[in-house]
Short mmCIF file of C-alpha atoms and ligand atoms in Angstrom, two decimals:
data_model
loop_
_atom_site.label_atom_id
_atom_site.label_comp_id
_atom_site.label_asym_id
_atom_site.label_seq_id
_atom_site.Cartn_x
_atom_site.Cartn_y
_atom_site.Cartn_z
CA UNK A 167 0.00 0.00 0.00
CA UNK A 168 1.18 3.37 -0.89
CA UNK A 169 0.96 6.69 1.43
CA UNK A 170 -0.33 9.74 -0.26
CA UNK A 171 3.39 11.62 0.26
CA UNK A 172 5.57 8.70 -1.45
CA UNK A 173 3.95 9.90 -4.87
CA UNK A 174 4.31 13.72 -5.21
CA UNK A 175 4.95 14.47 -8.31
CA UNK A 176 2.23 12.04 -9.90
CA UNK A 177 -0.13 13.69 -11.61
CA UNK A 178 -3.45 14.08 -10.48
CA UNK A 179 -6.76 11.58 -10.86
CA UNK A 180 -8.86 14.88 -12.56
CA UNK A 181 -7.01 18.09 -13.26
CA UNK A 182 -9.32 21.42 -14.55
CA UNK A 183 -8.45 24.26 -15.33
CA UNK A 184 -10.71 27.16 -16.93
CA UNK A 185 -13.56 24.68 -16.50
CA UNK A 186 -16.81 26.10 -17.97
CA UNK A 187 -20.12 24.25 -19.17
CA UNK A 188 -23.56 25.47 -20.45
CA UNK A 189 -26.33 24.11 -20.25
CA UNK A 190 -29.52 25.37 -22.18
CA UNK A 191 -29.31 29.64 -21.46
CA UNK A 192 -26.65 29.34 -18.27
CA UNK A 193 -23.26 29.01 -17.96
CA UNK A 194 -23.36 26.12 -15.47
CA UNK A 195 -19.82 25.93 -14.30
CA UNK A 196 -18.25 28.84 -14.86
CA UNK A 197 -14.24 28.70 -15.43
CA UNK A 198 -13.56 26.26 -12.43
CA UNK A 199 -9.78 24.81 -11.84
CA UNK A 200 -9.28 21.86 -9.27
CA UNK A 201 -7.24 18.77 -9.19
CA UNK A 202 -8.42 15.25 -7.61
CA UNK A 203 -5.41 13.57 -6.07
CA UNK A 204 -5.02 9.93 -6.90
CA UNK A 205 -6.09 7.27 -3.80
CA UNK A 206 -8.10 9.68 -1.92
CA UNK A 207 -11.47 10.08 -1.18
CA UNK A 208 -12.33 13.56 -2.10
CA UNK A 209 -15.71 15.52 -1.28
CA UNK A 210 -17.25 17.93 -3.82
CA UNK A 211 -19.80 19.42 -1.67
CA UNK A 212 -22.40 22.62 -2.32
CA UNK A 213 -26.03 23.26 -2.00
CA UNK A 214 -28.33 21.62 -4.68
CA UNK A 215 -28.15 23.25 -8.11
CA UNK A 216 -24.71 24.51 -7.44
CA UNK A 217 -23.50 22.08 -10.19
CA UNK A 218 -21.93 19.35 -8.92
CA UNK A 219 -23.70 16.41 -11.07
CA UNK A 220 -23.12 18.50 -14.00
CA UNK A 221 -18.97 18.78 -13.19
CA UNK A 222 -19.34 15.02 -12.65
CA UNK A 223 -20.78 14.09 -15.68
CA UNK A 224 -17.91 16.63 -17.54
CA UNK A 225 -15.21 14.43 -15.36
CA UNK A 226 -17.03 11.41 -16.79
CA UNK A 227 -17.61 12.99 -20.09
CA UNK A 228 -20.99 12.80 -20.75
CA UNK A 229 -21.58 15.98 -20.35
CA UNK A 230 -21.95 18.26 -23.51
CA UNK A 231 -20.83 22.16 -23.89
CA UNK A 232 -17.74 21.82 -22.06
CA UNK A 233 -15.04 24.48 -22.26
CA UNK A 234 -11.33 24.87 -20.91
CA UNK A 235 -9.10 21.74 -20.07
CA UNK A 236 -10.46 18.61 -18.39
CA UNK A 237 -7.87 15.93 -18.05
CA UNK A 238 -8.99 12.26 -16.25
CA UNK A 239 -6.34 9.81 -15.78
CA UNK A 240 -3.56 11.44 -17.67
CA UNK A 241 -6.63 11.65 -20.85
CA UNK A 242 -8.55 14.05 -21.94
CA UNK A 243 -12.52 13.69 -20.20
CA UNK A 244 -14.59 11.04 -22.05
CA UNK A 245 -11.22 9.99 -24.23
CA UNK A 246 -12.25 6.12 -24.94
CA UNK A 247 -9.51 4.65 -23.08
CA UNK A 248 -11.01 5.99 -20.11
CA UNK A 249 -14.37 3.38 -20.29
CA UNK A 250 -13.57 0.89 -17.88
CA UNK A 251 -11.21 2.86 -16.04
CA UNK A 252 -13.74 5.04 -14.64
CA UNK A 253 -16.99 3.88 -12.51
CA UNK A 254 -19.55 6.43 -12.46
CA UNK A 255 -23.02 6.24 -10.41
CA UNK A 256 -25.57 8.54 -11.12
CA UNK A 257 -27.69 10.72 -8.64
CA UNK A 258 -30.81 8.65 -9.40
CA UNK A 259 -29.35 5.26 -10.83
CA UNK A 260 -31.51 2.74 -12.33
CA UNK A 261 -31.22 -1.25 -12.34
CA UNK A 262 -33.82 -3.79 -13.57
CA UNK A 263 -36.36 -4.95 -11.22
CA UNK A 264 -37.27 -8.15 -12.86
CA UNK A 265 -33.52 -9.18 -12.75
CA UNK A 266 -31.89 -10.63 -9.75
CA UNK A 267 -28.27 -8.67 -8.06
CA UNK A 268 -26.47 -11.39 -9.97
CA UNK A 269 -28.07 -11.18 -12.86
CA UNK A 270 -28.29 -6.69 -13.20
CA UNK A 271 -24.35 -7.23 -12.50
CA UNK A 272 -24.00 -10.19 -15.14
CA UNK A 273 -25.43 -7.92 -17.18
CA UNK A 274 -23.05 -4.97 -16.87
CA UNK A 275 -20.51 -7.14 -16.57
CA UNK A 276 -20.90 -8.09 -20.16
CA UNK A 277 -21.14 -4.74 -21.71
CA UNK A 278 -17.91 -4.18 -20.00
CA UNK A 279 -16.08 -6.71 -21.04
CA UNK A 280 -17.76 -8.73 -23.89
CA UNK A 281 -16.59 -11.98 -25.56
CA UNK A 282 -16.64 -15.35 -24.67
CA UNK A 283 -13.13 -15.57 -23.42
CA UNK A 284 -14.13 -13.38 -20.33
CA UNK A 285 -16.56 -15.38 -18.76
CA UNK A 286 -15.11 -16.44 -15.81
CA UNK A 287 -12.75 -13.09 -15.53
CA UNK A 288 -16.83 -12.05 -15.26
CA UNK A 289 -17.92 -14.04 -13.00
CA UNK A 290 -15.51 -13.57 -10.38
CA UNK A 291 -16.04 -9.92 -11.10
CA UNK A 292 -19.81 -9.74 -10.41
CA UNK A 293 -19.05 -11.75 -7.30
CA UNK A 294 -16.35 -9.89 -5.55
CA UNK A 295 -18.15 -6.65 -6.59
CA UNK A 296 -21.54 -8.06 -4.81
CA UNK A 297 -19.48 -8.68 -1.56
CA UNK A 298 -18.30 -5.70 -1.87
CA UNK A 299 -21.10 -3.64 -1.14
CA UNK A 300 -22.71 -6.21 1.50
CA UNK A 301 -24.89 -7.97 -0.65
CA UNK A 302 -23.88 -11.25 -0.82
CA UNK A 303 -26.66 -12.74 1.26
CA UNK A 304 -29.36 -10.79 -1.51
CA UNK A 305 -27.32 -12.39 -4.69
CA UNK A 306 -30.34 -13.77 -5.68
CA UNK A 307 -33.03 -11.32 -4.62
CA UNK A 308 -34.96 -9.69 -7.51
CA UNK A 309 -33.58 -5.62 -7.45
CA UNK A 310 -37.50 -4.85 -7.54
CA UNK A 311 -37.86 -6.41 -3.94
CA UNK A 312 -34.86 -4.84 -2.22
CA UNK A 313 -35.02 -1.50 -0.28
CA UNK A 314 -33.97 1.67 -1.68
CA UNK A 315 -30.37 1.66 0.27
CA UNK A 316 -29.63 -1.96 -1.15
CA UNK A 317 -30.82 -0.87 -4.47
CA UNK A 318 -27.85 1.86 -4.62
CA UNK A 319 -25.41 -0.73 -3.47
CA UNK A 320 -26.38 -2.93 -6.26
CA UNK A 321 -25.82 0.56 -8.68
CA UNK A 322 -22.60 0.82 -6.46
CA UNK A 323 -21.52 -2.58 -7.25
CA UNK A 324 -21.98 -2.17 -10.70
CA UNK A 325 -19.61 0.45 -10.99
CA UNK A 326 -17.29 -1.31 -8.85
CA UNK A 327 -17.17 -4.04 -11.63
CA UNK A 328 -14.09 -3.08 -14.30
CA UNK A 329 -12.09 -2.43 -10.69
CA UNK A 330 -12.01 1.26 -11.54
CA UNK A 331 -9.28 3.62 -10.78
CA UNK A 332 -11.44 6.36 -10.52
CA UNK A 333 -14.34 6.50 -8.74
CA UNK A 334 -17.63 9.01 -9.45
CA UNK A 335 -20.20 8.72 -7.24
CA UNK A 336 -23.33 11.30 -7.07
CA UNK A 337 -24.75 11.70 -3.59
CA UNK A 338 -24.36 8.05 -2.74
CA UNK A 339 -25.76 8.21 0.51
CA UNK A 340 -28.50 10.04 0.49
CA UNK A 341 -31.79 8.38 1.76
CA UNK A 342 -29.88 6.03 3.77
CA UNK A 343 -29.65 5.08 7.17
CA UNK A 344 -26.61 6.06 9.47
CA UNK A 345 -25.78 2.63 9.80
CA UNK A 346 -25.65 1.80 6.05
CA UNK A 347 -24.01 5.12 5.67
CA UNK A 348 -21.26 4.79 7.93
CA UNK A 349 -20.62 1.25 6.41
CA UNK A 350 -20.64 2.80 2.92
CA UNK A 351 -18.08 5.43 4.10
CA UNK A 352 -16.41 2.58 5.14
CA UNK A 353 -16.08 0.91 2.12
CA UNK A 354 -15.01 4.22 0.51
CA UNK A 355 -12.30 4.46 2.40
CA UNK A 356 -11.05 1.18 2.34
CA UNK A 357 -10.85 1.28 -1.49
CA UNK A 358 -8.98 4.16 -1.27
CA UNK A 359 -6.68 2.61 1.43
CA UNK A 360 -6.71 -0.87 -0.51
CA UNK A 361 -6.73 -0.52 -4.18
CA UNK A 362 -5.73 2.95 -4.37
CA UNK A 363 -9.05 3.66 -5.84
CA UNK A 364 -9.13 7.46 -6.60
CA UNK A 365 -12.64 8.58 -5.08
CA UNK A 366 -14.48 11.82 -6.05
CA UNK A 367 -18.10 12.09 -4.26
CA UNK A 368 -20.64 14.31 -4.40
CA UNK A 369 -23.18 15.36 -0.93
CA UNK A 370 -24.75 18.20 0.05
CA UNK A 371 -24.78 17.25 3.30
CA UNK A 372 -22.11 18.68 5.15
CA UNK A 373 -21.30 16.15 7.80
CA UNK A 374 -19.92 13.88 5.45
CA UNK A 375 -17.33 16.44 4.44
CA UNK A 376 -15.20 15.12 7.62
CA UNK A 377 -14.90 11.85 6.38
CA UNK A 378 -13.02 12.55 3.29
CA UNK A 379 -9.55 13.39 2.93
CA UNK A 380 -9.73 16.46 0.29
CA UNK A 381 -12.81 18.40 -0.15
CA UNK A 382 -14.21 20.97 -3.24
CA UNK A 383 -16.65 23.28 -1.64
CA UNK A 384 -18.72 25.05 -4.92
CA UNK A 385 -21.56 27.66 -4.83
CA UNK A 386 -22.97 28.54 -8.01
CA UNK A 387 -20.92 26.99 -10.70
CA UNK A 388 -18.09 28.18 -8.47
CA UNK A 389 -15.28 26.30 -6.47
CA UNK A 390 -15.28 28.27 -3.18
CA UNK A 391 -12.03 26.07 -2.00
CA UNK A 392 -10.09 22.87 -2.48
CA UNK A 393 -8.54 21.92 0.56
CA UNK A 394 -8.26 19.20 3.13
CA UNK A 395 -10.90 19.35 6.00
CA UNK A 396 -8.44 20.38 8.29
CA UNK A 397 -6.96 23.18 6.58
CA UNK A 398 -10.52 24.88 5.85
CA UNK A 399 -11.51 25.05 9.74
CA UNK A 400 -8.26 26.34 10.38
CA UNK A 401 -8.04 28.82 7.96
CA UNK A 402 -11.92 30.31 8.39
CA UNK A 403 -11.51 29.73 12.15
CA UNK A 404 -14.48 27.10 12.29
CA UNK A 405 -14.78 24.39 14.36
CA UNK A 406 -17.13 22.25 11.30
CA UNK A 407 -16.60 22.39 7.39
CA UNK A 408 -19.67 23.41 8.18
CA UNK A 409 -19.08 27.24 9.65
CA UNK A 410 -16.00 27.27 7.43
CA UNK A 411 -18.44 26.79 4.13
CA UNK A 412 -20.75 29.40 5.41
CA UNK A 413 -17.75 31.88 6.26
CA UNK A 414 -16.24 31.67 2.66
CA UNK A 415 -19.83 32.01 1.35
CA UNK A 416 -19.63 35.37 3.50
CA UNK A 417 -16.82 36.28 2.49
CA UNK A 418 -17.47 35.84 -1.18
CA UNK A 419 -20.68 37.84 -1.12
CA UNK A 420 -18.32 40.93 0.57
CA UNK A 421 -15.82 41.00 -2.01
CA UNK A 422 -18.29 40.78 -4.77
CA UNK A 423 -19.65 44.08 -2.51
CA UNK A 424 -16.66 45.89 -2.69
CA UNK A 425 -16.29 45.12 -6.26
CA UNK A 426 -19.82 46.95 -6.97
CA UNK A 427 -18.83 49.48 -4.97
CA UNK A 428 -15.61 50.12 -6.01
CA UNK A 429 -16.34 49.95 -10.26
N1 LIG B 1321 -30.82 20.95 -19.09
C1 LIG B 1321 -30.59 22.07 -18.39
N2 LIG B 1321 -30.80 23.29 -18.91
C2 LIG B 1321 -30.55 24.40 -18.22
N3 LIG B 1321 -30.08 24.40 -16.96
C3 LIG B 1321 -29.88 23.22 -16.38
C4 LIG B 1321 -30.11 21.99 -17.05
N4 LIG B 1321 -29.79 20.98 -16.22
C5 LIG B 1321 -29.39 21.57 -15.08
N5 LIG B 1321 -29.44 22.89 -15.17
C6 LIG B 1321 -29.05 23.86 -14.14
O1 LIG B 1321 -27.69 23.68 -13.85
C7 LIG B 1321 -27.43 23.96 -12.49
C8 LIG B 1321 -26.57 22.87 -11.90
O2 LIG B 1321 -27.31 21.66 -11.86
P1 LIG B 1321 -26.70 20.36 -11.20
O3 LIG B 1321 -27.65 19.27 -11.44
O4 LIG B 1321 -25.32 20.19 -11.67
O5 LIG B 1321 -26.69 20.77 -9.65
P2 LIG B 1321 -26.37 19.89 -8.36
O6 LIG B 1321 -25.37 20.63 -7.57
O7 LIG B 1321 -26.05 18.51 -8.77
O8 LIG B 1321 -27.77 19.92 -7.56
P3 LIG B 1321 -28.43 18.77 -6.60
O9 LIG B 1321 -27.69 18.82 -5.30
O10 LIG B 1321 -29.83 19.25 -6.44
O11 LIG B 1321 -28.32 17.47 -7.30
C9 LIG B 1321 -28.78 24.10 -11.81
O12 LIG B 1321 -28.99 25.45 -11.48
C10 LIG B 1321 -29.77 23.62 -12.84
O13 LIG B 1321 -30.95 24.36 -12.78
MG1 LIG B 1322 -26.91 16.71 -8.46
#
């Protein structure tokens, strides 16, 4: 296992720089620059409609209007290449409900990686990626009977399949139980920790912020900071993420103040 300071000079999971998308009559994401370290989990946090599915679906490159440089894994977003080295779950993902977990993961499993030849590659896939996410003992439950939290684990597991090196997950945990969300967390962390899985993951709740190692706070199509957890209370003073969110928000809305006032 590697530590995050043996690899300095290796470049970043996701690198932006003069980010900007539009979507219908707004500029979504207006010139944003970031970087997503490789083998961390980092948190891209911001009130809903700031725009984090919509950077998300850029890094993942299914996003259209995008502007600037976006670089994923040393590619360009959405290069080819990238396909099964990226695992991507939506904000509202879908499985089949008349298919088993086995079976929606069989299924995936083969677009991933068709041909004959990979069958059992497959199948040892589908299975590690099912224990995984805690759902060994529902392998063959029909998706349609399982509750909404084992239903994103299934989505979870899917993406989970190829062994990705990056990770995009959109509000993962929302709707779930502490329990199941401290477990996912969990798991989060010990893909980082394990396989050097490079995590980016998207709340707008702010509690989870402490969990991760780097966090992007945004505000309307903005990146407010990029820093570790630590370094944003200390540097706003806060005791939470929080109070350190809100006091950059604050902050933000003065200078834009001074610059009316001052034009
Ligand atoms: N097709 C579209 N046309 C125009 N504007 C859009 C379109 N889709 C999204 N938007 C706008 O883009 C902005 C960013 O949306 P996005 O879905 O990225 O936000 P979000 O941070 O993921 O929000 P949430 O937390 O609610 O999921 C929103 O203000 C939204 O209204
Ligand atoms: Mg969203």
């Amino acid at each position: 296992m590697m530590n995050f300071s043996s690899r300095p000079t290796e470049e970043p999971a996701v690198h932006a720089q003069d980010l900007t998308v539009v979507r219908g009559p707004r500029t979504v994401l207006r010139g944003l620059g970031f970087t997503v370290p490789r083998g961390q989990v980092t948190g891209l946090l911001g009130p809903s409609g700031c725009g984090k599915s919509t950077l998300m679906r850029a890094v993942v490159g299914t996003q259209a209007k995008v502007s600037g440089t976006l670089d994923v894994l040393g590619h360009p977003a959405g290069h080819p290449t990238l396909r099964t080295r990226v695992g991507y779950v939506t904000q509202a993902p879908s499985v089949y409900d008349d298919l088993t977990v086995r079976q929606n993961l069989d299924y995936f499993a083969a677009i991933l990686d068709p041909g004959r030849a990979a069958a059992d590659r497959r199948r040892e896939d589908v299975t590690r990626a099912i224990a995984d996410v805690d759902l060994t003992t529902h392998t063959d439950a029909l998706a349609g009977n399982l509750s909404g939290g084992q239903r994103n684990r299934v989505s979870l597991a899917v993406a989970l399949l190829g062994t990705p090196e990056l990770l995009v997950l959109d509000e993962p945990t929302v709707g779930l139980d502490p329990v199941l969300r401290r477990d996912l967390w969990q798991l989060f962390h010990t893909l980082a920790a394990e396989r050097d899985t490079t995590l980016l993951i998207s709340s707008h709740v702010m509690d989870e912020a402490e969990r991760c190692h780097r966090l992007l706070l945004m505000r309307d199509g903005e990146i407010l900071a990029d820093d570790t957890p630590d370094a944003l209370r200390t540097r706003t003073g806060s005791e939470t993420v929080e109070a350190a969110f809100l006091h950059l928000v604050d902050r933000a809305a003065a200078q834009a103040r001074t610059k009316e006032t001052t034009r």
